[in-house]
Amino acid sequence: MDVQGMLGLWWTVPTGLAVVGYACSLAGLTRPQRAVWVTARVVEVHPPGHGESGKHAIPVTVVYQDPGTGRKFRPRHEGKRGDPVEVAWVGREFPVRFPRRRPERFYLMLDSEGRTSGVGGPNCMVILLVVGLVVQSFFVWGWQWGLICVGGLLLLVVALSRDGEYARARAAQLAEGVTVQGRVVAVTRDVCTDSEGVESVDHACVVAFTTHEGVEVTALRTEGIRDVAQSLGRDVPLRYAPADPSLLTADPDHERRERVSNIRFVVSLLLTGIAAIGVGVYFLHHPWPLT
């Protein structure tokens, strides 16, 4: 079987999985759709101690209720069942899902946006199909059409990306934020080994601060604090959004640099996509001089 035949055969697997996934979503049969979604409230915060591992972020104890039986559950979440919690305070609420009649098998989510329909898997299959189309276009239609497809894929990525929207919303909330004095109460330590057996040590700061509303917040920070490994006991200024203390930064300048970097990346994708389409269209009508 030649390359073209192999690519054509490869398309059938993600296509079938995507069709089955979307069909299950329409029928309400995906795991998130069949699960029970409730709101959990943090009742205890267990920040890691100095020198302990920070790979589980900030462990918290949450309370939620099974609507079917009315029974309350009080499990401890350490980042293994769902999303890790990097900013926590007593009273913070999270969406939690669990299988019906199995409320002890909970998964904590930082948010539920786009996660209740169960179309994440099918969407990934569609992405694979689009990438496959781009790859196959080089073999079937020629490199000119391949460039056009690559450019179209880049423009599609730019159009669907929400990074810019998220960055603008975060910047707007922090711009109206409040600055308080925080304190590094612990420095976590994790030893990592790469594929070649070389060890490296990662540190993160456990920072505690009190909002102007009197809420005691604990956060795990790796950016905006200089000399993290030696920062225990240091006072650091923190800027947070009053409406959501989980939006905070220890270095507003770093935030601005990140936004500029994200904008540059999106613009580079946009320009590259336009250039690829332009070059492909040009050489469709003007043969390559070396061929």
PDB file of C-alpha atoms in Angstrom:
ATOM      1  CA  MET A   1       0.000   0.000   0.000  1.00  0.00           C
ATOM      2  CA  ASP A   2       1.389   3.420  -0.977  1.00  0.00           C
ATOM      3  CA  VAL A   3       1.500   6.516   1.213  1.00  0.00           C
ATOM      4  CA  GLN A   4      -1.726   7.905  -0.244  1.00  0.00           C
ATOM      5  CA  GLY A   5      -3.560   4.681   0.504  1.00  0.00           C
ATOM      6  CA  MET A   6      -2.218   4.579   4.041  1.00  0.00           C
ATOM      7  CA  LEU A   7      -3.328   8.167   4.645  1.00  0.00           C
ATOM      8  CA  GLY A   8      -6.787   7.372   3.284  1.00  0.00           C
ATOM      9  CA  LEU A   9      -7.053   4.360   5.599  1.00  0.00           C
ATOM     10  CA  TRP A  10      -5.809   6.406   8.564  1.00  0.00           C
ATOM     11  CA  TRP A  11      -8.727   8.808   8.111  1.00  0.00           C
ATOM     12  CA  THR A  12     -11.308   6.130   8.864  1.00  0.00           C
ATOM     13  CA  VAL A  13     -10.343   5.682  12.532  1.00  0.00           C
ATOM     14  CA  PRO A  14     -10.640   9.316  13.739  1.00  0.00           C
ATOM     15  CA  THR A  15     -13.704   9.797  11.528  1.00  0.00           C
ATOM     16  CA  GLY A  16     -15.459   6.851  13.132  1.00  0.00           C
ATOM     17  CA  LEU A  17     -14.483   7.933  16.636  1.00  0.00           C
ATOM     18  CA  ALA A  18     -15.639  11.501  15.976  1.00  0.00           C
ATOM     19  CA  VAL A  19     -19.001  10.352  14.599  1.00  0.00           C
ATOM     20  CA  VAL A  20     -19.566   8.015  17.548  1.00  0.00           C
ATOM     21  CA  GLY A  21     -18.511  10.716  20.028  1.00  0.00           C
ATOM     22  CA  TYR A  22     -20.813  13.381  18.622  1.00  0.00           C
ATOM     23  CA  ALA A  23     -23.677  10.900  18.392  1.00  0.00           C
ATOM     24  CA  CYS A  24     -23.225   9.995  22.055  1.00  0.00           C
ATOM     25  CA  SER A  25     -23.133  13.668  22.966  1.00  0.00           C
ATOM     26  CA  LEU A  26     -26.380  14.357  21.090  1.00  0.00           C
ATOM     27  CA  ALA A  27     -27.965  11.396  22.845  1.00  0.00           C
ATOM     28  CA  GLY A  28     -26.688  12.555  26.243  1.00  0.00           C
ATOM     29  CA  LEU A  29     -24.639   9.400  26.766  1.00  0.00           C
ATOM     30  CA  THR A  30     -21.136  10.797  27.336  1.00  0.00           C
ATOM     31  CA  ARG A  31     -19.543  10.363  30.754  1.00  0.00           C
ATOM     32  CA  PRO A  32     -19.817  14.056  31.735  1.00  0.00           C
ATOM     33  CA  GLN A  33     -23.472  14.119  30.653  1.00  0.00           C
ATOM     34  CA  ARG A  34     -24.324  10.991  32.623  1.00  0.00           C
ATOM     35  CA  ALA A  35     -22.470  12.249  35.685  1.00  0.00           C
ATOM     36  CA  VAL A  36     -23.987  14.230  38.537  1.00  0.00           C
ATOM     37  CA  TRP A  37     -22.713  17.812  38.775  1.00  0.00           C
ATOM     38  CA  VAL A  38     -22.821  19.636  42.111  1.00  0.00           C
ATOM     39  CA  THR A  39     -21.019  22.509  43.807  1.00  0.00           C
ATOM     40  CA  ALA A  40     -18.365  21.745  46.405  1.00  0.00           C
ATOM     41  CA  ARG A  41     -17.227  24.227  49.053  1.00  0.00           C
ATOM     42  CA  VAL A  42     -13.742  24.358  50.563  1.00  0.00           C
ATOM     43  CA  VAL A  43     -13.877  23.927  54.340  1.00  0.00           C
ATOM     44  CA  GLU A  44     -10.175  23.331  55.056  1.00  0.00           C
ATOM     45  CA  VAL A  45      -6.939  24.333  53.358  1.00  0.00           C
ATOM     46  CA  HIS A  46      -3.840  22.163  53.834  1.00  0.00           C
ATOM     47  CA  PRO A  47      -0.860  24.036  52.347  1.00  0.00           C
ATOM     48  CA  PRO A  48       2.300  21.968  51.846  1.00  0.00           C
ATOM     49  CA  GLY A  49       4.988  22.496  54.465  1.00  0.00           C
ATOM     50  CA  HIS A  50       8.435  23.910  53.854  1.00  0.00           C
ATOM     51  CA  GLY A  51      10.535  21.480  51.840  1.00  0.00           C
ATOM     52  CA  GLU A  52       7.595  19.231  50.980  1.00  0.00           C
ATOM     53  CA  SER A  53       6.466  18.359  47.468  1.00  0.00           C
ATOM     54  CA  GLY A  54       4.310  20.812  45.580  1.00  0.00           C
ATOM     55  CA  LYS A  55       3.255  18.491  42.759  1.00  0.00           C
ATOM     56  CA  HIS A  56      -0.239  18.179  44.238  1.00  0.00           C
ATOM     57  CA  ALA A  57      -0.567  21.973  44.478  1.00  0.00           C
ATOM     58  CA  ILE A  58      -2.632  22.932  47.567  1.00  0.00           C
ATOM     59  CA  PRO A  59      -4.628  20.079  49.110  1.00  0.00           C
ATOM     60  CA  VAL A  60      -8.093  21.109  50.271  1.00  0.00           C
ATOM     61  CA  THR A  61     -10.986  19.459  52.070  1.00  0.00           C
ATOM     62  CA  VAL A  62     -14.303  20.060  50.334  1.00  0.00           C
ATOM     63  CA  VAL A  63     -17.920  19.401  51.238  1.00  0.00           C
ATOM     64  CA  TYR A  64     -20.630  18.532  48.724  1.00  0.00           C
ATOM     65  CA  GLN A  65     -24.006  16.823  48.808  1.00  0.00           C
ATOM     66  CA  ASP A  66     -25.404  13.953  46.780  1.00  0.00           C
ATOM     67  CA  PRO A  67     -28.752  15.303  45.511  1.00  0.00           C
ATOM     68  CA  GLY A  68     -30.097  11.773  45.159  1.00  0.00           C
ATOM     69  CA  THR A  69     -29.708  10.747  48.797  1.00  0.00           C
ATOM     70  CA  GLY A  70     -29.083  14.072  50.527  1.00  0.00           C
ATOM     71  CA  ARG A  71     -25.921  12.626  52.067  1.00  0.00           C
ATOM     72  CA  LYS A  72     -22.979  14.984  52.545  1.00  0.00           C
ATOM     73  CA  PHE A  73     -19.402  14.050  51.695  1.00  0.00           C
ATOM     74  CA  ARG A  74     -16.217  15.599  53.057  1.00  0.00           C
ATOM     75  CA  PRO A  75     -13.258  14.266  51.033  1.00  0.00           C
ATOM     76  CA  ARG A  76      -9.748  15.640  50.809  1.00  0.00           C
ATOM     77  CA  HIS A  77      -8.653  16.670  47.330  1.00  0.00           C
ATOM     78  CA  GLU A  78      -4.933  16.488  46.551  1.00  0.00           C
ATOM     79  CA  GLY A  79      -4.969  17.111  42.825  1.00  0.00           C
ATOM     80  CA  LYS A  80      -5.257  13.438  41.882  1.00  0.00           C
ATOM     81  CA  ARG A  81      -8.968  13.420  41.078  1.00  0.00           C
ATOM     82  CA  GLY A  82      -9.463  16.359  38.776  1.00  0.00           C
ATOM     83  CA  ASP A  83      -7.730  19.708  38.530  1.00  0.00           C
ATOM     84  CA  PRO A  84      -5.038  20.757  41.025  1.00  0.00           C
ATOM     85  CA  VAL A  85      -5.896  23.773  43.172  1.00  0.00           C
ATOM     86  CA  GLU A  86      -3.219  26.475  43.146  1.00  0.00           C
ATOM     87  CA  VAL A  87      -5.216  29.186  44.963  1.00  0.00           C
ATOM     88  CA  ALA A  88      -7.444  28.236  47.870  1.00  0.00           C
ATOM     89  CA  TRP A  89      -9.421  29.762  50.696  1.00  0.00           C
ATOM     90  CA  VAL A  90     -12.166  28.550  53.000  1.00  0.00           C
ATOM     91  CA  GLY A  91     -15.453  29.143  51.250  1.00  0.00           C
ATOM     92  CA  ARG A  92     -14.188  28.904  47.692  1.00  0.00           C
ATOM     93  CA  GLU A  93     -16.533  26.864  45.512  1.00  0.00           C
ATOM     94  CA  PHE A  94     -15.739  24.422  42.726  1.00  0.00           C
ATOM     95  CA  PRO A  95     -17.871  22.313  40.385  1.00  0.00           C
ATOM     96  CA  VAL A  96     -17.631  18.601  41.175  1.00  0.00           C
ATOM     97  CA  ARG A  97     -18.871  15.663  39.131  1.00  0.00           C
ATOM     98  CA  PHE A  98     -19.286  12.022  40.044  1.00  0.00           C
ATOM     99  CA  PRO A  99     -20.984   8.921  38.567  1.00  0.00           C
ATOM    100  CA  ARG A 100     -24.589   8.346  39.555  1.00  0.00           C
ATOM    101  CA  ARG A 101     -24.875   6.366  42.783  1.00  0.00           C
ATOM    102  CA  ARG A 102     -21.086   6.689  43.264  1.00  0.00           C
ATOM    103  CA  PRO A 103     -20.671  10.107  44.926  1.00  0.00           C
ATOM    104  CA  GLU A 104     -17.386   9.099  46.552  1.00  0.00           C
ATOM    105  CA  ARG A 105     -15.741   8.902  43.100  1.00  0.00           C
ATOM    106  CA  PHE A 106     -15.656  12.659  42.646  1.00  0.00           C
ATOM    107  CA  TYR A 107     -13.665  14.801  40.225  1.00  0.00           C
ATOM    108  CA  LEU A 108     -13.015  18.415  41.146  1.00  0.00           C
ATOM    109  CA  MET A 109     -12.975  20.963  38.320  1.00  0.00           C
ATOM    110  CA  LEU A 110     -11.695  24.515  38.432  1.00  0.00           C
ATOM    111  CA  ASP A 111     -14.588  25.360  36.103  1.00  0.00           C
ATOM    112  CA  SER A 112     -17.194  23.532  34.063  1.00  0.00           C
ATOM    113  CA  GLU A 113     -17.068  25.665  30.912  1.00  0.00           C
ATOM    114  CA  GLY A 114     -17.048  23.400  27.866  1.00  0.00           C
ATOM    115  CA  ARG A 115     -16.663  20.264  30.013  1.00  0.00           C
ATOM    116  CA  THR A 116     -20.251  19.121  30.489  1.00  0.00           C
ATOM    117  CA  SER A 117     -21.063  18.065  26.929  1.00  0.00           C
ATOM    118  CA  GLY A 118     -18.362  15.429  26.572  1.00  0.00           C
ATOM    119  CA  VAL A 119     -17.262  16.543  23.102  1.00  0.00           C
ATOM    120  CA  GLY A 120     -13.602  17.001  24.020  1.00  0.00           C
ATOM    121  CA  GLY A 121     -12.630  13.618  22.552  1.00  0.00           C
ATOM    122  CA  PRO A 122     -14.563  14.052  19.282  1.00  0.00           C
ATOM    123  CA  ASN A 123     -13.119  17.548  18.885  1.00  0.00           C
ATOM    124  CA  CYS A 124      -9.617  16.075  19.160  1.00  0.00           C
ATOM    125  CA  MET A 125     -10.495  13.578  16.439  1.00  0.00           C
ATOM    126  CA  VAL A 126     -11.666  16.418  14.189  1.00  0.00           C
ATOM    127  CA  ILE A 127      -8.348  18.177  14.762  1.00  0.00           C
ATOM    128  CA  LEU A 128      -6.548  14.990  13.734  1.00  0.00           C
ATOM    129  CA  LEU A 129      -8.693  14.843  10.595  1.00  0.00           C
ATOM    130  CA  VAL A 130      -7.839  18.434   9.687  1.00  0.00           C
ATOM    131  CA  VAL A 131      -4.135  17.764  10.240  1.00  0.00           C
ATOM    132  CA  GLY A 132      -4.471  14.612   8.128  1.00  0.00           C
ATOM    133  CA  LEU A 133      -6.107  16.659   5.365  1.00  0.00           C
ATOM    134  CA  VAL A 134      -3.196  19.081   5.409  1.00  0.00           C
ATOM    135  CA  VAL A 135      -0.631  16.266   5.255  1.00  0.00           C
ATOM    136  CA  GLN A 136      -2.477  14.454   2.492  1.00  0.00           C
ATOM    137  CA  SER A 137      -2.847  17.627   0.452  1.00  0.00           C
ATOM    138  CA  PHE A 138       0.930  17.679  -0.110  1.00  0.00           C
ATOM    139  CA  PHE A 139       0.874  14.150  -1.579  1.00  0.00           C
ATOM    140  CA  VAL A 140      -2.389  14.331  -3.537  1.00  0.00           C
ATOM    141  CA  TRP A 141      -2.680  17.916  -4.806  1.00  0.00           C
ATOM    142  CA  GLY A 142       0.922  19.123  -4.715  1.00  0.00           C
ATOM    143  CA  TRP A 143       2.952  21.317  -2.426  1.00  0.00           C
ATOM    144  CA  GLN A 144       1.161  24.490  -3.565  1.00  0.00           C
ATOM    145  CA  TRP A 145      -2.180  23.227  -2.263  1.00  0.00           C
ATOM    146  CA  GLY A 146      -0.351  21.886   0.761  1.00  0.00           C
ATOM    147  CA  LEU A 147       0.828  25.404   1.611  1.00  0.00           C
ATOM    148  CA  ILE A 148      -2.699  26.736   1.132  1.00  0.00           C
ATOM    149  CA  CYS A 149      -4.070  24.104   3.507  1.00  0.00           C
ATOM    150  CA  VAL A 150      -1.357  24.844   6.078  1.00  0.00           C
ATOM    151  CA  GLY A 151      -2.209  28.529   5.877  1.00  0.00           C
ATOM    152  CA  GLY A 152      -5.900  27.768   6.259  1.00  0.00           C
ATOM    153  CA  LEU A 153      -5.185  25.598   9.306  1.00  0.00           C
ATOM    154  CA  LEU A 154      -3.181  28.404  10.934  1.00  0.00           C
ATOM    155  CA  LEU A 155      -5.968  30.906  10.268  1.00  0.00           C
ATOM    156  CA  LEU A 156      -8.459  28.460  11.761  1.00  0.00           C
ATOM    157  CA  VAL A 157      -6.309  28.120  14.881  1.00  0.00           C
ATOM    158  CA  VAL A 158      -6.192  31.913  15.226  1.00  0.00           C
ATOM    159  CA  ALA A 159      -9.961  32.203  14.731  1.00  0.00           C
ATOM    160  CA  LEU A 160     -10.778  29.522  17.325  1.00  0.00           C
ATOM    161  CA  SER A 161      -8.153  30.519  19.884  1.00  0.00           C
ATOM    162  CA  ARG A 162      -9.513  32.074  23.070  1.00  0.00           C
ATOM    163  CA  ASP A 163      -6.134  32.881  24.580  1.00  0.00           C
ATOM    164  CA  GLY A 164      -6.393  36.526  23.610  1.00  0.00           C
ATOM    165  CA  GLU A 165      -9.891  36.840  25.043  1.00  0.00           C
ATOM    166  CA  TYR A 166      -8.797  35.205  28.279  1.00  0.00           C
ATOM    167  CA  ALA A 167      -5.704  37.413  28.538  1.00  0.00           C
ATOM    168  CA  ARG A 168      -7.756  40.588  27.991  1.00  0.00           C
ATOM    169  CA  ALA A 169     -10.331  39.562  30.588  1.00  0.00           C
ATOM    170  CA  ARG A 170      -7.612  38.735  33.100  1.00  0.00           C
ATOM    171  CA  ALA A 171      -5.828  42.034  32.421  1.00  0.00           C
ATOM    172  CA  ALA A 172      -9.060  43.991  32.883  1.00  0.00           C
ATOM    173  CA  GLN A 173      -9.780  42.326  36.222  1.00  0.00           C
ATOM    174  CA  LEU A 174      -6.235  42.819  37.500  1.00  0.00           C
ATOM    175  CA  ALA A 175      -6.249  46.439  36.339  1.00  0.00           C
ATOM    176  CA  GLU A 176      -9.089  47.044  38.790  1.00  0.00           C
ATOM    177  CA  GLY A 177      -7.371  44.895  41.398  1.00  0.00           C
ATOM    178  CA  VAL A 178      -6.094  45.583  44.887  1.00  0.00           C
ATOM    179  CA  THR A 179      -2.500  45.290  46.104  1.00  0.00           C
ATOM    180  CA  VAL A 180      -1.837  43.641  49.463  1.00  0.00           C
ATOM    181  CA  GLN A 181       1.206  42.389  51.296  1.00  0.00           C
ATOM    182  CA  GLY A 182       1.687  38.630  51.165  1.00  0.00           C
ATOM    183  CA  ARG A 183       4.204  36.411  52.885  1.00  0.00           C
ATOM    184  CA  VAL A 184       6.064  33.303  51.727  1.00  0.00           C
ATOM    185  CA  VAL A 185       5.169  30.708  54.379  1.00  0.00           C
ATOM    186  CA  ALA A 186       6.828  27.708  52.714  1.00  0.00           C
ATOM    187  CA  VAL A 187       8.923  26.726  49.714  1.00  0.00           C
ATOM    188  CA  THR A 188       8.114  23.398  48.078  1.00  0.00           C
ATOM    189  CA  ARG A 189      10.799  21.172  46.617  1.00  0.00           C
ATOM    190  CA  ASP A 190      10.451  18.558  43.883  1.00  0.00           C
ATOM    191  CA  VAL A 191      13.272  16.553  42.327  1.00  0.00           C
ATOM    192  CA  CYS A 192      12.766  15.726  38.651  1.00  0.00           C
ATOM    193  CA  THR A 193      14.787  13.337  36.485  1.00  0.00           C
ATOM    194  CA  ASP A 194      14.892  13.696  32.705  1.00  0.00           C
ATOM    195  CA  SER A 195      15.232  10.935  30.122  1.00  0.00           C
ATOM    196  CA  GLU A 196      19.029  11.039  30.429  1.00  0.00           C
ATOM    197  CA  GLY A 197      18.977  10.588  34.198  1.00  0.00           C
ATOM    198  CA  VAL A 198      19.929  14.191  34.996  1.00  0.00           C
ATOM    199  CA  GLU A 199      18.242  15.464  38.144  1.00  0.00           C
ATOM    200  CA  SER A 200      16.889  18.971  38.601  1.00  0.00           C
ATOM    201  CA  VAL A 201      15.133  20.596  41.535  1.00  0.00           C
ATOM    202  CA  ASP A 202      11.947  22.637  41.109  1.00  0.00           C
ATOM    203  CA  HIS A 203      10.837  25.092  43.782  1.00  0.00           C
ATOM    204  CA  ALA A 204       7.587  26.963  44.294  1.00  0.00           C
ATOM    205  CA  CYS A 205       6.459  29.464  46.909  1.00  0.00           C
ATOM    206  CA  VAL A 206       3.468  28.944  49.172  1.00  0.00           C
ATOM    207  CA  VAL A 207       2.209  32.479  49.680  1.00  0.00           C
ATOM    208  CA  ALA A 208      -0.410  33.535  52.233  1.00  0.00           C
ATOM    209  CA  PHE A 209      -2.268  36.847  52.249  1.00  0.00           C
ATOM    210  CA  THR A 210      -5.499  38.348  53.533  1.00  0.00           C
ATOM    211  CA  THR A 211      -7.841  40.202  51.203  1.00  0.00           C
ATOM    212  CA  HIS A 212      -9.383  43.542  52.099  1.00  0.00           C
ATOM    213  CA  GLU A 213     -12.584  41.598  52.763  1.00  0.00           C
ATOM    214  CA  GLY A 214     -10.812  39.526  55.412  1.00  0.00           C
ATOM    215  CA  VAL A 215     -10.506  36.299  53.407  1.00  0.00           C
ATOM    216  CA  GLU A 216      -7.314  34.333  54.117  1.00  0.00           C
ATOM    217  CA  VAL A 217      -5.922  33.065  50.820  1.00  0.00           C
ATOM    218  CA  THR A 218      -3.148  30.543  50.181  1.00  0.00           C
ATOM    219  CA  ALA A 219      -1.524  30.359  46.752  1.00  0.00           C
ATOM    220  CA  LEU A 220       1.231  28.364  45.078  1.00  0.00           C
ATOM    221  CA  ARG A 221       3.405  30.684  42.980  1.00  0.00           C
ATOM    222  CA  THR A 222       6.372  29.992  40.719  1.00  0.00           C
ATOM    223  CA  GLU A 223       6.544  33.315  38.880  1.00  0.00           C
ATOM    224  CA  GLY A 224       7.144  36.872  39.959  1.00  0.00           C
ATOM    225  CA  ILE A 225       9.203  36.028  43.065  1.00  0.00           C
ATOM    226  CA  ARG A 226      12.955  36.269  42.763  1.00  0.00           C
ATOM    227  CA  ASP A 227      15.260  33.588  44.173  1.00  0.00           C
ATOM    228  CA  VAL A 228      12.385  31.251  44.961  1.00  0.00           C
ATOM    229  CA  ALA A 229      14.519  28.673  46.781  1.00  0.00           C
ATOM    230  CA  GLN A 230      15.635  31.265  49.368  1.00  0.00           C
ATOM    231  CA  SER A 231      12.357  33.183  49.682  1.00  0.00           C
ATOM    232  CA  LEU A 232      10.987  31.652  52.900  1.00  0.00           C
ATOM    233  CA  GLY A 233       9.627  34.357  55.207  1.00  0.00           C
ATOM    234  CA  ARG A 234       9.891  37.093  52.593  1.00  0.00           C
ATOM    235  CA  ASP A 235       7.134  39.694  52.247  1.00  0.00           C
ATOM    236  CA  VAL A 236       5.897  40.095  48.664  1.00  0.00           C
ATOM    237  CA  PRO A 237       3.342  42.512  47.198  1.00  0.00           C
ATOM    238  CA  LEU A 238       0.450  40.747  45.496  1.00  0.00           C
ATOM    239  CA  ARG A 239      -2.215  42.176  43.237  1.00  0.00           C
ATOM    240  CA  TYR A 240      -5.529  40.332  43.094  1.00  0.00           C
ATOM    241  CA  ALA A 241      -8.970  40.810  41.576  1.00  0.00           C
ATOM    242  CA  PRO A 242     -11.537  41.565  44.341  1.00  0.00           C
ATOM    243  CA  ALA A 243     -14.242  39.620  42.498  1.00  0.00           C
ATOM    244  CA  ASP A 244     -12.019  36.546  42.267  1.00  0.00           C
ATOM    245  CA  PRO A 245      -8.892  36.315  44.472  1.00  0.00           C
ATOM    246  CA  SER A 246      -7.697  33.344  42.408  1.00  0.00           C
ATOM    247  CA  LEU A 247      -6.709  35.927  39.781  1.00  0.00           C
ATOM    248  CA  LEU A 248      -3.518  37.295  41.291  1.00  0.00           C
ATOM    249  CA  THR A 249       0.026  38.154  40.362  1.00  0.00           C
ATOM    250  CA  ALA A 250       3.248  38.910  42.182  1.00  0.00           C
ATOM    251  CA  ASP A 251       4.704  40.655  39.129  1.00  0.00           C
ATOM    252  CA  PRO A 252       2.389  42.890  37.044  1.00  0.00           C
ATOM    253  CA  ASP A 253       5.264  43.553  34.626  1.00  0.00           C
ATOM    254  CA  HIS A 254       5.526  39.819  33.975  1.00  0.00           C
ATOM    255  CA  GLU A 255       1.792  39.763  33.255  1.00  0.00           C
ATOM    256  CA  ARG A 256       2.214  42.512  30.681  1.00  0.00           C
ATOM    257  CA  ARG A 257       5.160  40.734  29.077  1.00  0.00           C
ATOM    258  CA  GLU A 258       3.137  37.524  28.869  1.00  0.00           C
ATOM    259  CA  ARG A 259       0.247  39.353  27.179  1.00  0.00           C
ATOM    260  CA  VAL A 260       2.599  40.976  24.678  1.00  0.00           C
ATOM    261  CA  SER A 261       4.220  37.597  24.006  1.00  0.00           C
ATOM    262  CA  ASN A 262       0.812  35.967  23.440  1.00  0.00           C
ATOM    263  CA  ILE A 263      -0.225  38.758  21.074  1.00  0.00           C
ATOM    264  CA  ARG A 264       3.006  38.414  19.132  1.00  0.00           C
ATOM    265  CA  PHE A 265       2.532  34.661  18.854  1.00  0.00           C
ATOM    266  CA  VAL A 266      -1.042  35.008  17.560  1.00  0.00           C
ATOM    267  CA  VAL A 267       0.011  37.713  15.099  1.00  0.00           C
ATOM    268  CA  SER A 268       2.889  35.517  13.885  1.00  0.00           C
ATOM    269  CA  LEU A 269       0.462  32.650  13.284  1.00  0.00           C
ATOM    270  CA  LEU A 270      -1.853  34.997  11.399  1.00  0.00           C
ATOM    271  CA  LEU A 271       0.922  36.411   9.211  1.00  0.00           C
ATOM    272  CA  THR A 272       2.409  32.967   8.584  1.00  0.00           C
ATOM    273  CA  GLY A 273      -0.995  31.625   7.548  1.00  0.00           C
ATOM    274  CA  ILE A 274      -1.595  34.533   5.164  1.00  0.00           C
ATOM    275  CA  ALA A 275       1.901  34.188   3.730  1.00  0.00           C
ATOM    276  CA  ALA A 276       1.507  30.433   3.204  1.00  0.00           C
ATOM    277  CA  ILE A 277      -1.798  30.925   1.379  1.00  0.00           C
ATOM    278  CA  GLY A 278      -0.302  33.752  -0.698  1.00  0.00           C
ATOM    279  CA  VAL A 279       2.748  31.714  -1.720  1.00  0.00           C
ATOM    280  CA  GLY A 280       0.616  28.666  -2.539  1.00  0.00           C
ATOM    281  CA  VAL A 281      -1.821  30.672  -4.684  1.00  0.00           C
ATOM    282  CA  TYR A 282       1.031  32.489  -6.459  1.00  0.00           C
ATOM    283  CA  PHE A 283       2.834  29.303  -7.483  1.00  0.00           C
ATOM    284  CA  LEU A 284      -0.414  27.685  -8.619  1.00  0.00           C
ATOM    285  CA  HIS A 285      -0.446  30.258 -11.380  1.00  0.00           C
ATOM    286  CA  HIS A 286       3.330  30.747 -11.740  1.00  0.00           C
ATOM    287  CA  PRO A 287       5.269  27.474 -12.063  1.00  0.00           C
ATOM    288  CA  TRP A 288       8.254  27.009  -9.757  1.00  0.00           C
ATOM    289  CA  PRO A 289      11.325  28.033 -11.849  1.00  0.00           C
ATOM    290  CA  LEU A 290      13.458  25.090 -10.677  1.00  0.00           C
ATOM    291  CA  THR A 291      10.953  22.407 -11.702  1.00  0.00           C
TER     292      THR A 291
END
